[in-house]
């Protein structure tokens, strides 16, 4: 089966000469939820910006290839690639730029040519999925931070992407908003790539983890195995929060959740 | 972060003025301001008429004057400028008693100052009335209907959207400086304040770049798509 995400030997240097990626290989298959871990400056954001062609060999100096469900990321395919790959950026204020939540969520699908009732339905469905349907007519800057993050997810869901890519989704959220977002992400029927420093969040949501360090993939396995490999963790500046022990929770993320919040 | 309605210049209501189509209001405002500006400043009673007309609209809109007046501070720089004019302008002078002193003021300067104050005040009050009775998004839609270039409308939309974000950034930066002993009122600290403004500019610029990336990521091609405006 063609992987949803097929990154091969991707190398990239910024125009100032700084080499950020050194031959990255990454395959993500349909329905997978993958955490992308790594210390600051590892090249995670650089990699993410390659997935929808914001960065490429044309912007800097690069090699290798990226394909999304078999479609190579090239200039000619950009619009379709950007439909297939939905990126939720770290700061929702960067992502929500229109005057109302509804207009913002409509922005992407309208760029794809949707209009009228079909567009309205897309918007309503996406807002429904993140539990923000009641806020459609509010201006984004009047929402709480957690609500804005959820609307940011909706703006991308409205494009019905094949893979949802989130950059640090749990940053700056209070514990309740963090858990609500986890519930939403778990309920979505979509392939997920999640960049995060929040290791418990990775364990909770993603069965598989990839570690990027200094522009190279240094580990790719089950999140449980990665987080319990002390040598690997230490070598790449990954630290578990104080008091958190993956072994105490066991390897199965979905069971883990049910145990902590019994129905 | 309040979850209130509208914008800080907007006064929520359902009057005739609130409900009038936005593009009509923009046109009326434009017509009014142009007429006021074109009126010779010696026609004193006519300005009185304009003011009565404007206050009538405000009354009709049921926006309290106590709401509009404090927001007229934007006019202060013009008032200061106007106050200087009689002192610095050329031409014949008149002696005016001022607190026991005879001050010699320029006649043409006085007249120019009067013109500036009268026309400025009417213009600002009229614009505030529009802002108070029309949601920013509707103003934009109105401008669009009046065939304002798309790019200009987009830029204005972003200004409205990011005004709160940028003022929030500035507020936090000033708070952080205060916490470290800076008093924004003291001229001694103005250089530090200026650097803060510089930093704010850089931050806003970088945010602009990130917003642009986010727009590209959702298929933006330089034109706002139909149906989302
Ligand atoms: N626009 C840029 N120009 C030059 N170097 C950059 C630029 N953006 C990031 N870098 C560098 O590339 C490396 C990887 O950055 P990034 O992908 O942002 O890391 P991460 O998201 O993992 O923290 C860092 O060393 C960073 O300093
Ligand atoms: Mg990053």
Short mmCIF file of C-alpha atoms and ligand atoms in Angstrom, two decimals:
data_model
loop_
_atom_site.label_atom_id
_atom_site.label_comp_id
_atom_site.label_asym_id
_atom_site.label_seq_id
_atom_site.Cartn_x
_atom_site.Cartn_y
_atom_site.Cartn_z
CA UNK A 1 0.00 0.00 0.00
CA UNK A 2 1.28 3.55 -0.77
CA UNK A 3 2.08 5.30 2.48
CA UNK A 4 0.20 8.55 3.21
CA UNK A 5 3.53 10.17 3.88
CA UNK A 6 6.66 9.08 2.09
CA UNK A 7 9.76 11.12 2.90
CA UNK A 8 12.95 9.84 1.30
CA UNK A 9 16.52 10.96 2.00
CA UNK A 10 15.35 14.51 2.61
CA UNK A 11 18.19 16.98 3.14
CA UNK A 12 17.83 20.72 3.45
CA UNK A 13 19.99 23.76 4.12
CA UNK A 14 18.53 27.22 4.76
CA UNK A 15 19.63 29.97 2.36
CA UNK A 16 22.08 31.22 5.01
CA UNK A 17 23.90 27.90 4.69
CA UNK A 18 22.66 26.33 7.93
CA UNK A 19 22.03 22.64 7.28
CA UNK A 20 18.88 21.60 9.15
CA UNK A 21 18.08 18.15 7.70
CA UNK A 22 20.54 15.42 6.74
CA UNK A 23 18.78 12.67 4.81
CA UNK A 24 15.53 12.04 6.66
CA UNK A 25 13.45 8.93 5.86
CA UNK A 26 9.92 8.73 7.18
CA UNK A 27 6.91 6.66 6.19
CA UNK A 28 3.50 7.05 7.73
CA UNK A 29 0.66 4.73 6.77
CA UNK A 30 -3.06 5.37 6.70
CA UNK A 31 -4.67 5.56 10.12
CA UNK A 32 -1.39 5.75 12.05
CA UNK A 33 -0.83 8.23 14.87
CA UNK A 34 2.85 9.13 15.04
CA UNK A 35 4.66 11.41 17.49
CA UNK A 36 7.66 13.34 16.17
CA UNK A 37 9.97 13.94 19.12
CA UNK A 38 13.26 15.76 19.38
CA UNK A 39 15.06 18.55 21.22
CA UNK A 40 14.83 22.23 20.25
CA UNK A 41 16.56 22.93 16.97
CA UNK A 42 16.42 19.30 15.85
CA UNK A 43 14.73 20.27 12.59
CA UNK A 44 11.14 19.23 13.38
CA UNK A 45 9.54 22.43 12.11
CA UNK A 46 11.79 22.40 9.06
CA UNK A 47 10.61 18.87 8.28
CA UNK A 48 6.96 19.80 8.79
CA UNK A 49 7.27 22.75 6.40
CA UNK A 50 8.52 20.35 3.73
CA UNK A 51 5.45 18.16 4.02
CA UNK A 52 3.24 20.69 2.23
CA UNK A 53 5.90 22.31 0.10
CA UNK A 54 6.36 25.58 2.04
CA UNK A 55 10.03 24.70 2.11
CA UNK A 56 11.68 22.72 -0.64
CA UNK A 57 14.87 22.49 -2.64
CA UNK A 58 13.66 25.62 -4.41
CA UNK A 59 13.66 27.81 -1.27
CA UNK A 60 17.00 26.62 0.00
CA UNK A 61 19.43 23.92 -0.90
CA UNK A 62 17.87 20.50 -0.67
CA UNK A 63 17.78 16.93 -1.87
CA UNK A 64 15.50 13.93 -1.57
CA UNK A 65 11.76 13.71 -2.06
CA UNK A 66 8.41 13.95 -0.29
CA UNK A 67 5.25 12.29 -1.58
CA UNK A 68 1.75 12.36 -0.11
CA UNK A 69 -0.35 9.31 -1.00
CA UNK A 70 1.83 8.82 -4.04
CA UNK A 71 1.65 12.45 -5.22
CA UNK A 72 5.10 14.07 -5.22
CA UNK A 73 5.41 17.50 -3.57
CA UNK A 74 6.27 19.73 -6.51
CA UNK A 75 5.26 23.21 -7.53
CA UNK A 76 2.67 21.94 -9.98
CA UNK A 77 0.89 19.82 -7.31
CA UNK A 78 0.99 22.38 -4.51
CA UNK A 79 -2.73 23.08 -4.17
CA UNK A 80 -3.65 19.38 -4.01
CA UNK A 81 -0.73 18.71 -1.64
CA UNK A 82 -1.94 21.47 0.67
CA UNK A 83 -5.39 19.94 0.68
CA UNK A 84 -3.98 16.53 1.56
CA UNK A 85 -1.62 17.74 4.29
CA UNK A 86 -3.28 19.82 7.01
CA UNK A 87 -0.81 21.66 9.21
CA UNK A 88 -1.89 23.15 12.53
CA UNK A 89 0.72 25.70 13.55
CA UNK A 90 1.91 26.26 17.08
CA UNK A 91 0.40 29.69 17.69
CA UNK A 92 -3.33 29.82 16.89
CA UNK A 93 -3.05 33.59 16.43
CA UNK A 94 -0.94 32.86 13.36
CA UNK A 95 -3.49 30.45 12.02
CA UNK A 96 -6.68 32.41 12.65
CA UNK A 97 -6.46 35.53 10.56
CA UNK A 98 -10.03 36.22 9.47
CA UNK A 99 -12.63 38.32 11.24
CA UNK A 100 -14.83 35.47 12.40
CA UNK A 101 -14.45 31.80 13.27
CA UNK A 102 -16.75 30.85 10.40
CA UNK A 103 -14.81 32.87 7.81
CA UNK A 104 -11.58 31.40 9.07
CA UNK A 105 -12.73 27.80 8.84
CA UNK A 106 -14.19 28.52 5.39
CA UNK A 107 -10.92 30.00 4.12
CA UNK A 108 -9.24 26.70 3.22
CA UNK A 109 -12.16 24.87 1.55
CA UNK A 110 -13.09 28.06 -0.32
CA UNK A 111 -9.58 28.17 -1.73
CA UNK A 112 -10.26 24.65 -2.97
CA UNK A 113 -13.27 26.00 -4.84
CA UNK A 114 -16.12 25.04 -2.50
CA UNK A 115 -19.10 27.39 -2.44
CA UNK A 116 -22.56 27.92 -1.02
CA UNK A 117 -24.26 25.09 0.86
CA UNK A 118 -21.37 22.65 0.39
CA UNK A 119 -18.99 25.19 1.94
CA UNK A 120 -21.35 25.87 4.85
CA UNK A 121 -21.65 22.17 5.53
CA UNK A 122 -17.88 21.70 5.57
CA UNK A 123 -17.54 24.54 8.05
CA UNK A 124 -20.32 23.30 10.32
CA UNK A 125 -18.99 19.73 10.29
CA UNK A 126 -15.44 20.83 11.11
CA UNK A 127 -16.58 23.05 13.97
CA UNK A 128 -18.81 20.27 15.24
CA UNK A 129 -15.85 17.86 15.31
CA UNK A 130 -13.91 20.15 17.65
CA UNK A 131 -16.94 21.14 19.71
CA UNK A 132 -16.89 24.80 18.64
CA UNK A 133 -20.12 24.98 16.62
CA UNK A 134 -21.62 27.54 19.00
CA UNK A 135 -18.79 29.99 18.37
CA UNK A 136 -19.02 30.24 14.58
CA UNK A 137 -19.87 33.94 14.51
CA UNK A 138 -17.38 35.13 17.12
CA UNK A 139 -14.18 36.93 16.17
CA UNK A 140 -11.24 34.58 16.94
CA UNK A 141 -9.54 37.05 19.26
CA UNK A 142 -12.47 36.87 21.65
CA UNK A 143 -11.96 33.16 22.31
CA UNK A 144 -9.86 31.57 25.03
CA UNK A 145 -6.50 30.13 24.04
CA UNK A 146 -7.76 26.56 24.21
CA UNK A 147 -10.77 27.43 22.08
CA UNK A 148 -8.56 29.12 19.52
CA UNK A 149 -6.36 26.03 19.32
CA UNK A 150 -9.48 23.92 18.66
CA UNK A 151 -10.68 26.30 15.95
CA UNK A 152 -7.20 26.11 14.42
CA UNK A 153 -7.64 22.34 14.19
CA UNK A 154 -11.07 22.88 12.59
CA UNK A 155 -9.64 25.21 9.92
CA UNK A 156 -7.52 22.32 8.74
CA UNK A 157 -10.13 19.58 9.19
CA UNK A 158 -12.44 21.58 6.91
CA UNK A 159 -10.06 20.78 4.06
CA UNK A 160 -10.58 17.04 4.73
CA UNK A 161 -6.86 16.33 4.80
CA UNK A 162 -5.40 12.85 4.49
CA UNK A 163 -2.90 13.60 7.20
CA UNK A 164 -3.16 16.05 10.06
CA UNK A 165 0.16 17.52 11.19
CA UNK A 166 0.23 19.34 14.54
CA UNK A 167 3.16 21.44 15.75
CA UNK A 168 3.25 21.36 19.56
CA UNK A 169 -0.52 20.97 20.02
CA UNK A 170 -0.46 20.89 23.82
CA UNK A 171 1.80 23.91 24.38
CA UNK A 172 0.31 26.68 26.56
CA UNK A 173 -2.86 24.72 27.30
CA UNK A 174 -4.18 24.32 30.83
CA UNK A 175 -4.69 20.70 31.91
CA UNK A 176 -8.41 20.68 31.12
CA UNK A 177 -7.94 22.14 27.63
CA UNK A 178 -5.05 19.76 27.08
CA UNK A 179 -7.28 16.78 27.89
CA UNK A 180 -10.19 18.12 25.79
CA UNK A 181 -7.87 18.45 22.81
CA UNK A 182 -6.63 14.90 23.37
CA UNK A 183 -10.24 13.66 23.34
CA UNK A 184 -10.87 15.52 20.08
CA UNK A 185 -7.71 14.23 18.42
CA UNK A 186 -8.51 10.68 19.47
CA UNK A 187 -12.04 10.95 18.07
CA UNK A 188 -10.83 12.02 14.61
CA UNK A 189 -10.66 9.40 11.92
CA UNK A 190 -7.49 10.74 10.32
CA UNK A 191 -3.79 9.95 10.04
CA UNK A 192 -1.87 12.03 12.55
CA UNK A 193 1.69 13.32 12.84
CA UNK A 194 2.22 15.22 16.07
CA UNK A 195 5.35 17.24 16.83
CA UNK A 196 5.67 17.52 20.58
CA UNK A 197 7.85 17.96 23.64
CA UNK A 198 5.03 16.72 25.80
CA UNK A 199 6.13 13.09 26.18
CA UNK A 200 3.17 11.91 28.28
CA UNK A 201 0.90 13.36 25.59
CA UNK A 202 2.81 11.42 22.93
CA UNK A 203 2.43 8.21 24.93
CA UNK A 204 -1.25 8.88 25.49
CA UNK A 205 -2.12 9.61 21.86
CA UNK A 206 0.45 8.04 19.58
CA UNK A 207 1.35 4.34 19.48
CA UNK A 208 4.42 5.13 17.39
CA UNK A 209 7.20 7.68 17.91
CA UNK A 210 10.01 8.97 15.69
CA UNK A 211 12.93 10.84 17.22
CA UNK A 212 14.63 13.55 15.19
CA UNK A 213 17.96 14.86 16.43
CA UNK A 214 20.37 17.19 14.62
CA UNK A 215 18.46 16.72 11.39
CA UNK A 216 18.54 12.89 11.45
CA UNK A 217 16.04 10.24 12.43
CA UNK A 218 17.69 8.45 15.36
CA UNK A 219 14.83 6.26 16.53
CA UNK A 220 11.55 4.93 15.15
CA UNK A 221 9.50 2.50 17.22
CA UNK A 222 6.64 2.20 19.63
CA UNK A 223 6.32 5.26 21.82
CA UNK A 224 6.60 3.03 24.87
CA UNK A 225 9.89 1.54 23.72
CA UNK A 226 11.30 4.96 22.84
CA UNK A 227 10.35 6.56 26.15
CA UNK A 228 11.73 3.67 28.18
CA UNK A 229 15.08 3.58 26.33
CA UNK A 230 17.03 5.65 28.82
CA UNK A 231 20.24 5.74 26.86
CA UNK A 232 18.51 7.02 23.73
CA UNK A 233 16.50 9.56 25.68
CA UNK A 234 19.55 10.89 27.45
CA UNK A 235 21.64 11.09 24.27
CA UNK A 236 19.05 13.32 22.59
CA UNK A 237 18.07 15.63 25.42
CA UNK A 238 14.65 14.06 25.90
CA UNK A 239 13.49 14.08 29.50
CA UNK A 240 10.36 12.76 31.07
CA UNK A 241 8.57 15.16 33.42
CA UNK A 242 9.27 14.59 37.07
CA UNK A 243 7.24 11.76 38.52
CA UNK A 244 6.13 10.39 35.16
CA UNK A 245 7.01 6.75 34.55
CA UNK A 246 5.82 5.16 31.28
CA UNK A 247 6.37 1.71 32.84
CA UNK A 248 3.72 2.47 35.44
CA UNK A 249 1.20 3.05 32.64
CA UNK A 250 2.09 0.22 30.31
CA UNK A 251 2.47 0.29 26.55
CA UNK A 252 -1.08 0.53 25.23
CA UNK A 253 -2.12 4.18 24.96
CA UNK A 254 -5.81 3.63 24.48
CA UNK A 255 -6.14 1.24 27.39
CA UNK A 256 -4.11 3.65 29.48
CA UNK A 257 -6.67 6.35 29.02
CA UNK A 258 -9.59 4.17 29.92
CA UNK A 259 -7.81 3.12 33.09
CA UNK A 260 -7.28 6.72 34.14
CA UNK A 261 -10.75 7.97 33.29
CA UNK A 262 -13.06 4.99 33.84
CA UNK A 263 -16.31 5.32 31.90
CA UNK B 1 -9.33 37.66 27.02
CA UNK B 2 -12.96 38.75 27.15
CA UNK B 3 -15.59 36.86 25.23
CA UNK B 4 -17.63 39.96 24.50
CA UNK B 5 -19.31 41.11 21.36
CA UNK B 6 -17.81 43.09 18.50
CA UNK B 7 -14.98 45.53 18.82
CA UNK B 8 -13.94 48.18 21.30
CA UNK B 9 -15.31 50.98 19.14
CA UNK B 10 -18.57 49.18 18.52
CA UNK B 11 -21.62 49.94 20.65
CA UNK B 12 -24.08 47.07 20.45
CA UNK B 13 -27.60 48.10 19.45
CA UNK B 14 -30.51 47.56 17.08
CA UNK B 15 -31.44 51.11 16.05
CA UNK B 16 -32.24 52.24 12.49
CA UNK B 17 -28.69 53.48 12.20
CA UNK B 18 -27.29 50.11 13.31
CA UNK B 19 -29.44 48.27 10.81
CA UNK B 20 -28.77 50.53 7.80
CA UNK B 21 -26.65 48.82 5.10
CA UNK B 22 -22.94 49.34 5.77
CA UNK B 23 -22.01 50.56 2.30
CA UNK B 24 -24.71 53.22 2.53
CA UNK B 25 -23.32 54.40 5.86
CA UNK B 26 -19.79 54.54 4.45
CA UNK B 27 -21.02 56.62 1.51
CA UNK B 28 -22.95 58.99 3.76
CA UNK B 29 -19.92 59.40 6.01
CA UNK B 30 -17.70 60.11 3.03
CA UNK B 31 -20.18 62.63 1.64
CA UNK B 32 -20.57 64.31 5.02
CA UNK B 33 -16.84 64.62 5.63
CA UNK B 34 -16.18 65.97 2.12
CA UNK B 35 -18.95 68.56 2.52
CA UNK B 36 -17.64 69.65 5.91
CA UNK B 37 -14.10 69.98 4.61
CA UNK B 38 -15.25 71.96 1.55
CA UNK B 39 -17.30 74.43 3.61
CA UNK B 40 -15.50 77.82 3.97
CA UNK B 41 -14.52 78.21 7.61
CA UNK B 42 -16.09 81.68 7.87
CA UNK B 43 -19.60 80.21 7.53
CA UNK B 44 -19.84 79.76 11.27
CA UNK B 45 -23.58 79.00 11.58
CA UNK B 46 -23.35 76.24 8.97
CA UNK B 47 -20.98 74.30 11.23
CA UNK B 48 -23.56 74.60 13.98
CA UNK B 49 -26.04 73.06 11.57
CA UNK B 50 -23.66 70.16 10.84
CA UNK B 51 -23.22 69.51 14.53
CA UNK B 52 -26.99 69.47 15.15
CA UNK B 53 -27.42 67.05 12.23
CA UNK B 54 -24.69 64.77 13.54
CA UNK B 55 -26.02 64.80 17.11
CA UNK B 56 -29.43 63.95 15.66
CA UNK B 57 -27.98 60.80 14.07
CA UNK B 58 -26.20 59.88 17.32
CA UNK B 59 -29.49 60.31 19.18
CA UNK B 60 -31.27 58.16 16.62
CA UNK B 61 -28.60 55.47 17.02
CA UNK B 62 -29.08 55.58 20.83
CA UNK B 63 -25.33 55.64 21.37
CA UNK B 64 -24.68 57.66 24.55
CA UNK B 65 -22.40 60.69 24.10
CA UNK B 66 -20.51 59.52 27.19
CA UNK B 67 -19.47 56.54 25.05
CA UNK B 68 -18.30 58.60 22.08
CA UNK B 69 -16.59 61.53 23.81
CA UNK B 70 -13.78 59.61 25.58
CA UNK B 71 -12.99 57.93 22.27
CA UNK B 72 -12.38 61.30 20.70
CA UNK B 73 -8.89 61.37 22.24
CA UNK B 74 -7.54 60.36 18.82
CA UNK B 75 -8.15 63.98 17.91
CA UNK B 76 -5.80 65.35 20.58
CA UNK B 77 -2.70 65.66 18.36
CA UNK B 78 -4.71 67.79 15.92
CA UNK B 79 -5.98 69.96 18.75
CA UNK B 80 -2.43 70.55 19.96
CA UNK B 81 -1.40 71.48 16.46
CA UNK B 82 -4.40 73.78 16.12
CA UNK B 83 -3.57 75.47 19.43
CA UNK B 84 -0.09 76.29 18.18
CA UNK B 85 -1.24 77.88 14.93
CA UNK B 86 -2.34 81.32 16.23
CA UNK B 87 1.10 81.74 17.79
CA UNK B 88 3.22 80.74 14.86
CA UNK B 89 1.24 81.86 11.81
CA UNK B 90 2.20 84.97 9.82
CA UNK B 91 0.05 87.99 8.93
CA UNK B 92 -1.84 90.73 10.81
CA UNK B 93 -2.08 90.24 14.58
CA UNK B 94 -4.83 90.83 17.11
CA UNK B 95 -4.36 91.39 20.84
CA UNK B 96 -6.30 88.92 22.95
CA UNK B 97 -6.61 89.21 26.74
CA UNK B 98 -5.48 85.94 28.27
CA UNK B 99 -5.37 85.64 32.07
CA UNK B 100 -4.46 89.31 32.64
CA UNK B 101 -1.94 89.31 29.78
CA UNK B 102 -2.36 90.73 26.33
CA UNK B 103 -1.29 88.07 23.88
CA UNK B 104 -0.69 88.95 20.29
CA UNK B 105 -2.09 86.26 17.99
CA UNK B 106 -2.12 85.89 14.26
CA UNK B 107 -5.56 86.52 12.79
CA UNK B 108 -5.18 84.04 9.96
CA UNK B 109 -3.75 81.53 12.47
CA UNK B 110 -6.83 81.87 14.67
CA UNK B 111 -9.09 81.29 11.72
CA UNK B 112 -7.05 78.29 10.56
CA UNK B 113 -7.14 76.82 14.08
CA UNK B 114 -10.90 77.26 14.24
CA UNK B 115 -11.28 75.55 10.88
CA UNK B 116 -9.10 72.65 11.93
CA UNK B 117 -10.87 72.14 15.25
CA UNK B 118 -14.38 72.44 13.80
CA UNK B 119 -13.80 70.25 10.77
CA UNK B 120 -11.64 67.74 12.65
CA UNK B 121 -14.15 67.34 15.47
CA UNK B 122 -17.06 66.86 13.09
CA UNK B 123 -15.09 64.33 11.05
CA UNK B 124 -13.92 62.33 14.05
CA UNK B 125 -17.35 62.33 15.66
CA UNK B 126 -18.96 61.17 12.42
CA UNK B 127 -16.40 58.38 11.96
CA UNK B 128 -16.83 57.25 15.56
CA UNK B 129 -20.57 57.14 15.01
CA UNK B 130 -20.07 54.85 12.03
CA UNK B 131 -17.69 52.65 14.04
CA UNK B 132 -20.10 52.53 16.96
CA UNK B 133 -23.04 51.45 14.85
CA UNK B 134 -21.35 49.07 12.39
CA UNK B 135 -19.42 45.86 13.07
CA UNK B 136 -15.91 46.03 11.57
CA UNK B 137 -16.66 43.02 9.37
CA UNK B 138 -19.71 44.84 7.96
CA UNK B 139 -17.65 47.95 7.23
CA UNK B 140 -15.31 45.74 5.22
CA UNK B 141 -18.19 44.13 3.37
CA UNK B 142 -19.55 47.61 2.67
CA UNK B 143 -16.20 48.77 1.28
CA UNK B 144 -16.11 45.67 -0.87
CA UNK B 145 -19.53 46.44 -2.27
CA UNK B 146 -18.24 49.93 -3.07
CA UNK B 147 -15.54 48.25 -5.19
CA UNK B 148 -12.65 49.11 -2.92
CA UNK B 149 -9.63 47.14 -4.23
CA UNK B 150 -9.51 43.64 -2.75
CA UNK B 151 -6.00 44.08 -1.40
CA UNK B 152 -6.93 47.20 0.59
CA UNK B 153 -9.92 45.42 2.10
CA UNK B 154 -7.72 42.45 3.05
CA UNK B 155 -5.18 44.70 4.72
CA UNK B 156 -7.88 46.49 6.70
CA UNK B 157 -9.31 43.14 7.74
CA UNK B 158 -5.93 42.03 9.07
CA UNK B 159 -5.53 45.32 10.91
CA UNK B 160 -8.79 44.74 12.73
CA UNK B 161 -7.96 41.11 13.45
CA UNK B 162 -4.46 41.76 14.79
CA UNK B 163 -5.02 45.07 16.58
CA UNK B 164 -5.82 43.22 19.80
CA UNK B 165 -2.93 40.79 19.36
CA UNK B 166 -0.42 43.59 18.84
CA UNK B 167 -1.75 45.80 21.63
CA UNK B 168 -1.73 42.69 23.84
CA UNK B 169 1.93 42.12 22.93
CA UNK B 170 2.74 45.75 23.71
CA UNK B 171 0.83 45.61 27.00
CA UNK B 172 2.78 42.54 28.13
CA UNK B 173 6.09 44.07 27.12
CA UNK B 174 5.37 47.27 29.03
CA UNK B 175 4.26 45.26 32.07
CA UNK B 176 7.49 43.27 31.91
CA UNK B 177 9.50 46.50 31.76
CA UNK B 178 7.55 48.03 34.64
CA UNK B 179 8.23 44.94 36.72
CA UNK B 180 11.89 45.65 36.22
CA UNK B 181 11.65 49.24 37.40
CA UNK B 182 10.94 51.18 34.21
CA UNK B 183 8.49 54.06 34.45
CA UNK B 184 7.06 54.72 30.96
CA UNK B 185 6.20 58.29 31.98
CA UNK B 186 9.73 59.33 32.86
CA UNK B 187 11.75 60.68 29.90
CA UNK B 188 14.81 58.97 31.37
CA UNK B 189 13.24 55.66 30.31
CA UNK B 190 12.06 56.70 26.89
CA UNK B 191 15.05 55.16 25.09
CA UNK B 192 14.13 51.80 26.64
CA UNK B 193 10.54 52.33 25.58
CA UNK B 194 11.65 53.10 22.04
CA UNK B 195 13.58 49.85 21.96
CA UNK B 196 10.41 48.07 23.07
CA UNK B 197 8.57 49.59 20.15
CA UNK B 198 11.36 48.37 17.88
CA UNK B 199 11.03 44.88 19.32
CA UNK B 200 7.27 45.06 18.88
CA UNK B 201 7.76 45.94 15.24
CA UNK B 202 10.08 42.98 14.70
CA UNK B 203 7.68 40.67 16.49
CA UNK B 204 4.75 41.86 14.43
CA UNK B 205 6.75 41.50 11.26
CA UNK B 206 7.70 37.93 12.12
CA UNK B 207 4.11 37.18 13.01
CA UNK B 208 3.13 38.50 9.60
CA UNK B 209 5.48 36.01 8.01
CA UNK B 210 4.07 33.12 10.05
CA UNK B 211 0.50 34.15 9.20
CA UNK B 212 1.45 34.17 5.55
CA UNK B 213 2.86 30.63 5.84
CA UNK B 214 -0.35 29.51 7.52
CA UNK B 215 -2.36 31.07 4.70
CA UNK B 216 -0.26 29.40 2.02
CA UNK B 217 -0.72 26.11 3.84
CA UNK B 218 -4.45 26.40 3.30
CA UNK B 219 -4.23 27.07 -0.40
CA UNK B 220 -4.03 30.89 -0.42
CA UNK B 221 -3.05 32.28 -3.84
CA UNK B 222 -3.11 36.04 -3.24
CA UNK B 223 -6.85 36.50 -3.42
CA UNK B 224 -9.40 35.97 -0.66
CA UNK B 225 -11.70 33.20 -1.88
CA UNK B 226 -15.34 33.94 -2.69
CA UNK B 227 -17.86 33.23 0.00
CA UNK B 228 -15.76 33.75 3.12
CA UNK B 229 -15.72 37.52 3.25
N1 LIG C 1 14.82 30.62 8.58
C1 LIG C 1 15.92 30.00 9.04
N2 LIG C 1 17.14 30.34 8.57
C2 LIG C 1 18.26 29.71 9.01
N3 LIG C 1 18.27 28.72 9.92
C3 LIG C 1 17.09 28.33 10.43
C4 LIG C 1 15.86 28.95 10.02
N4 LIG C 1 14.83 28.35 10.71
C5 LIG C 1 15.43 27.41 11.49
N5 LIG C 1 16.76 27.39 11.34
C6 LIG C 1 17.72 26.49 12.00
O1 LIG C 1 17.46 25.17 11.61
C7 LIG C 1 17.57 24.28 12.70
C8 LIG C 1 16.29 23.49 12.86
O2 LIG C 1 15.23 24.40 13.23
P1 LIG C 1 13.75 23.92 13.48
O3 LIG C 1 13.32 23.07 12.35
O4 LIG C 1 12.96 25.15 13.76
O5 LIG C 1 13.90 23.05 14.81
P2 LIG C 1 12.79 22.51 15.83
O6 LIG C 1 11.45 22.82 15.26
O7 LIG C 1 13.08 21.05 15.92
O8 LIG C 1 13.03 23.17 17.13
C9 LIG C 1 17.90 25.12 13.91
O9 LIG C 1 19.28 25.03 14.15
C10 LIG C 1 17.52 26.52 13.50
O10 LIG C 1 18.36 27.47 14.12
MG1 LIG C 2 9.82 24.00 16.07
#
